[in-house]
């Protein structure tokens, strides 16, 4: 399993590209423990909810559990879900670090780490949070790093996180503006 550095615009199917293989690997496991084995970190609550909904849909006929955590709401429902056990955790950085510091979350079983919308994450000032999260992850894991753009600060972060990554780029096909009559 190689690390991945992916570049693709929103709406190109990135979530399916990482969610389906992760679910496939989790389903193939013999022993099921409901410990966090996949962590998806994303900059906004809206994106976190959307990714969680995708995981729920994709894993409908499996025994894989996923949940989403984000700030701006009371944490009780989120900690209750975590206490029941989850395989896949989708999170925004602030709430993730908060619940880790309170002892609700351990990342020691994570084997798949996805950093989605990395460029927006850095634009929103989450770089220190991301570094703190990465410090808590097991050394042995697969990391997938997705960003719509690849400025130097993203590439330097990717070089620190990823081990010899496969690079995948999907560029949107240009179409005529829909305001132009052809």
mmCIF file of C-alpha atoms in Angstrom:
data_model
loop_
_atom_site.group_PDB
_atom_site.id
_atom_site.type_symbol
_atom_site.label_atom_id
_atom_site.label_comp_id
_atom_site.label_asym_id
_atom_site.label_seq_id
_atom_site.Cartn_x
_atom_site.Cartn_y
_atom_site.Cartn_z
ATOM 1 C CA UNK A 1 0.000 0.000 0.000
ATOM 2 C CA UNK A 2 1.593 3.177 -1.196
ATOM 3 C CA UNK A 3 1.024 6.625 0.200
ATOM 4 C CA UNK A 4 -0.890 8.852 -2.210
ATOM 5 C CA UNK A 5 -0.593 12.504 -3.150
ATOM 6 C CA UNK A 6 -3.753 13.356 -5.049
ATOM 7 C CA UNK A 7 -4.659 16.533 -6.841
ATOM 8 C CA UNK A 8 -8.235 16.972 -7.991
ATOM 9 C CA UNK A 9 -10.930 19.611 -7.928
ATOM 10 C CA UNK A 10 -14.061 19.262 -5.828
ATOM 11 C CA UNK A 11 -16.677 17.085 -7.506
ATOM 12 C CA UNK A 12 -14.269 14.663 -9.183
ATOM 13 C CA UNK A 13 -14.982 11.675 -6.921
ATOM 14 C CA UNK A 14 -12.111 11.944 -4.429
ATOM 15 C CA UNK A 15 -14.225 10.662 -1.538
ATOM 16 C CA UNK A 16 -15.121 7.460 -3.376
ATOM 17 C CA UNK A 17 -11.480 7.126 -4.460
ATOM 18 C CA UNK A 18 -10.306 6.822 -0.859
ATOM 19 C CA UNK A 19 -13.448 5.565 0.929
ATOM 20 C CA UNK A 20 -14.095 2.476 -1.182
ATOM 21 C CA UNK A 21 -10.560 1.024 -0.933
ATOM 22 C CA UNK A 22 -10.450 1.739 2.821
ATOM 23 C CA UNK A 23 -13.804 0.005 3.320
ATOM 24 C CA UNK A 24 -12.635 -2.899 1.161
ATOM 25 C CA UNK A 25 -9.564 -3.429 3.381
ATOM 26 C CA UNK A 26 -11.599 -3.122 6.591
ATOM 27 C CA UNK A 27 -14.194 -5.630 5.350
ATOM 28 C CA UNK A 28 -11.465 -8.168 4.554
ATOM 29 C CA UNK A 29 -10.191 -8.134 8.139
ATOM 30 C CA UNK A 30 -10.851 -11.300 10.079
ATOM 31 C CA UNK A 31 -10.981 -9.742 13.541
ATOM 32 C CA UNK A 32 -13.306 -6.813 14.067
ATOM 33 C CA UNK A 33 -12.652 -4.538 17.043
ATOM 34 C CA UNK A 34 -14.446 -1.182 16.456
ATOM 35 C CA UNK A 35 -11.278 0.752 17.102
ATOM 36 C CA UNK A 36 -10.443 3.724 14.871
ATOM 37 C CA UNK A 37 -8.579 2.219 11.915
ATOM 38 C CA UNK A 38 -9.196 4.997 9.392
ATOM 39 C CA UNK A 39 -8.990 8.722 10.122
ATOM 40 C CA UNK A 40 -10.167 11.306 7.622
ATOM 41 C CA UNK A 41 -9.330 14.901 8.538
ATOM 42 C CA UNK A 42 -10.991 17.724 6.661
ATOM 43 C CA UNK A 43 -11.155 21.504 7.191
ATOM 44 C CA UNK A 44 -14.896 22.154 7.436
ATOM 45 C CA UNK A 45 -17.913 20.755 9.215
ATOM 46 C CA UNK A 46 -19.843 20.650 5.921
ATOM 47 C CA UNK A 47 -17.230 18.551 4.173
ATOM 48 C CA UNK A 48 -16.851 16.274 7.210
ATOM 49 C CA UNK A 49 -20.615 15.634 7.257
ATOM 50 C CA UNK A 50 -20.642 14.967 3.515
ATOM 51 C CA UNK A 51 -17.770 12.458 3.751
ATOM 52 C CA UNK A 52 -19.476 10.760 6.706
ATOM 53 C CA UNK A 53 -22.691 10.438 4.678
ATOM 54 C CA UNK A 54 -20.709 8.864 1.842
ATOM 55 C CA UNK A 55 -19.084 6.334 4.193
ATOM 56 C CA UNK A 56 -22.518 5.508 5.641
ATOM 57 C CA UNK A 57 -23.935 4.909 2.166
ATOM 58 C CA UNK A 58 -20.943 2.900 0.911
ATOM 59 C CA UNK A 59 -20.819 0.671 4.004
ATOM 60 C CA UNK A 60 -24.592 0.168 4.337
ATOM 61 C CA UNK A 61 -24.478 -3.637 4.041
ATOM 62 C CA UNK A 62 -21.365 -4.142 6.174
ATOM 63 C CA UNK A 63 -20.619 -4.103 9.886
ATOM 64 C CA UNK A 64 -18.245 -1.139 9.476
ATOM 65 C CA UNK A 65 -19.073 1.781 11.759
ATOM 66 C CA UNK A 66 -18.238 5.391 11.001
ATOM 67 C CA UNK A 67 -18.915 8.668 12.739
ATOM 68 C CA UNK A 68 -18.162 12.329 12.285
ATOM 69 C CA UNK A 69 -16.923 14.863 14.824
ATOM 70 C CA UNK A 70 -16.696 18.633 14.444
ATOM 71 C CA UNK A 71 -16.773 21.714 16.620
ATOM 72 C CA UNK A 72 -19.536 24.233 17.099
ATOM 73 C CA UNK A 73 -21.953 21.735 18.637
ATOM 74 C CA UNK A 74 -22.173 20.002 22.022
ATOM 75 C CA UNK A 75 -19.858 17.014 22.105
ATOM 76 C CA UNK A 76 -22.136 14.535 23.945
ATOM 77 C CA UNK A 77 -23.614 12.863 20.839
ATOM 78 C CA UNK A 78 -20.157 12.620 19.315
ATOM 79 C CA UNK A 79 -18.539 11.112 22.424
ATOM 80 C CA UNK A 80 -21.444 8.644 22.774
ATOM 81 C CA UNK A 81 -20.830 7.416 19.224
ATOM 82 C CA UNK A 82 -17.091 7.155 19.915
ATOM 83 C CA UNK A 83 -17.711 5.191 23.124
ATOM 84 C CA UNK A 84 -19.733 2.608 21.149
ATOM 85 C CA UNK A 85 -16.693 2.139 18.920
ATOM 86 C CA UNK A 86 -16.023 3.172 15.341
ATOM 87 C CA UNK A 87 -13.815 1.919 12.530
ATOM 88 C CA UNK A 88 -13.763 5.126 10.492
ATOM 89 C CA UNK A 89 -13.573 8.584 12.036
ATOM 90 C CA UNK A 90 -14.154 11.708 9.984
ATOM 91 C CA UNK A 91 -13.078 14.837 11.843
ATOM 92 C CA UNK A 92 -12.227 18.499 11.747
ATOM 93 C CA UNK A 93 -8.838 19.214 13.370
ATOM 94 C CA UNK A 94 -9.964 21.314 16.357
ATOM 95 C CA UNK A 95 -12.602 18.932 17.713
ATOM 96 C CA UNK A 96 -10.361 15.943 17.028
ATOM 97 C CA UNK A 97 -7.537 17.390 19.134
ATOM 98 C CA UNK A 98 -10.023 18.467 21.811
ATOM 99 C CA UNK A 99 -11.512 14.966 22.174
ATOM 100 C CA UNK A 100 -8.042 13.403 22.040
ATOM 101 C CA UNK A 101 -6.898 15.628 24.930
ATOM 102 C CA UNK A 102 -10.003 14.593 26.896
ATOM 103 C CA UNK A 103 -9.149 10.915 26.361
ATOM 104 C CA UNK A 104 -12.107 10.034 24.119
ATOM 105 C CA UNK A 105 -9.956 9.269 21.069
ATOM 106 C CA UNK A 106 -6.841 7.182 20.584
ATOM 107 C CA UNK A 107 -5.165 7.088 17.185
ATOM 108 C CA UNK A 108 -2.892 4.145 17.981
ATOM 109 C CA UNK A 109 -4.858 1.722 15.735
ATOM 110 C CA UNK A 110 -5.066 4.021 12.703
ATOM 111 C CA UNK A 111 -3.792 2.356 9.549
ATOM 112 C CA UNK A 112 -5.321 4.739 6.986
ATOM 113 C CA UNK A 113 -4.909 8.491 7.334
ATOM 114 C CA UNK A 114 -6.575 10.820 4.840
ATOM 115 C CA UNK A 115 -5.928 14.555 4.779
ATOM 116 C CA UNK A 116 -8.607 15.997 2.507
ATOM 117 C CA UNK A 117 -8.580 19.518 1.053
ATOM 118 C CA UNK A 118 -5.074 20.086 2.381
ATOM 119 C CA UNK A 119 -4.740 23.452 0.638
ATOM 120 C CA UNK A 120 -7.869 24.797 2.363
ATOM 121 C CA UNK A 121 -6.636 23.290 5.640
ATOM 122 C CA UNK A 122 -3.455 25.370 5.422
ATOM 123 C CA UNK A 123 -5.319 28.482 4.211
ATOM 124 C CA UNK A 124 -7.542 28.206 7.290
ATOM 125 C CA UNK A 125 -4.516 28.061 9.594
ATOM 126 C CA UNK A 126 -4.703 24.393 10.618
ATOM 127 C CA UNK A 127 -1.032 23.574 9.952
ATOM 128 C CA UNK A 128 -0.075 23.284 13.665
ATOM 129 C CA UNK A 129 -3.156 21.156 14.406
ATOM 130 C CA UNK A 130 -2.293 18.838 11.523
ATOM 131 C CA UNK A 131 1.272 18.443 12.803
ATOM 132 C CA UNK A 132 -0.043 17.609 16.308
ATOM 133 C CA UNK A 133 -2.411 14.990 14.869
ATOM 134 C CA UNK A 134 0.324 13.407 12.743
ATOM 135 C CA UNK A 135 2.584 13.095 15.815
ATOM 136 C CA UNK A 136 -0.082 10.872 17.426
ATOM 137 C CA UNK A 137 -0.477 8.550 14.437
ATOM 138 C CA UNK A 138 1.289 5.196 14.227
ATOM 139 C CA UNK A 139 4.439 5.176 12.107
ATOM 140 C CA UNK A 140 3.106 2.202 10.148
ATOM 141 C CA UNK A 141 0.115 3.482 8.192
ATOM 142 C CA UNK A 142 -0.980 4.466 4.733
ATOM 143 C CA UNK A 143 -1.370 8.208 4.278
ATOM 144 C CA UNK A 144 -3.444 9.806 1.530
ATOM 145 C CA UNK A 145 -3.174 13.502 0.945
ATOM 146 C CA UNK A 146 -5.635 15.343 -1.309
ATOM 147 C CA UNK A 147 -5.465 18.937 -2.440
ATOM 148 C CA UNK A 148 -7.051 20.889 -5.297
ATOM 149 C CA UNK A 149 -3.837 22.877 -5.705
ATOM 150 C CA UNK A 150 -0.200 22.024 -5.022
ATOM 151 C CA UNK A 151 1.580 25.178 -3.852
ATOM 152 C CA UNK A 152 5.031 24.858 -2.246
ATOM 153 C CA UNK A 153 3.697 24.785 1.331
ATOM 154 C CA UNK A 154 1.460 21.816 0.460
ATOM 155 C CA UNK A 155 4.317 19.972 -1.222
ATOM 156 C CA UNK A 156 6.629 20.530 1.746
ATOM 157 C CA UNK A 157 3.949 19.248 4.154
ATOM 158 C CA UNK A 158 3.340 16.262 1.869
ATOM 159 C CA UNK A 159 7.075 15.520 1.812
ATOM 160 C CA UNK A 160 7.093 15.424 5.635
ATOM 161 C CA UNK A 161 4.014 13.196 5.927
ATOM 162 C CA UNK A 162 4.157 10.890 2.929
ATOM 163 C CA UNK A 163 6.617 8.102 2.242
ATOM 164 C CA UNK A 164 7.472 7.777 -1.449
ATOM 165 C CA UNK A 165 3.915 8.610 -2.559
ATOM 166 C CA UNK A 166 2.184 7.722 -5.803
ATOM 167 C CA UNK A 167 1.070 10.959 -7.399
ATOM 168 C CA UNK A 168 -2.377 11.097 -8.970
ATOM 169 C CA UNK A 169 -3.736 14.207 -10.651
ATOM 170 C CA UNK A 170 -7.215 14.642 -12.079
ATOM 171 C CA UNK A 171 -7.803 17.869 -13.967
ATOM 172 C CA UNK A 172 -11.271 19.036 -14.856
ATOM 173 C CA UNK A 173 -12.061 19.084 -18.536
ATOM 174 C CA UNK A 174 -12.800 22.604 -19.699
ATOM 175 C CA UNK A 175 -16.293 23.158 -21.010
ATOM 176 C CA UNK A 176 -17.933 26.132 -22.621
ATOM 177 C CA UNK A 177 -19.525 28.538 -20.191
ATOM 178 C CA UNK A 178 -23.196 27.686 -19.766
ATOM 179 C CA UNK A 179 -24.139 31.306 -20.386
ATOM 180 C CA UNK A 180 -22.986 31.112 -24.001
ATOM 181 C CA UNK A 181 -25.427 29.931 -26.662
ATOM 182 C CA UNK A 182 -23.745 27.649 -29.161
#
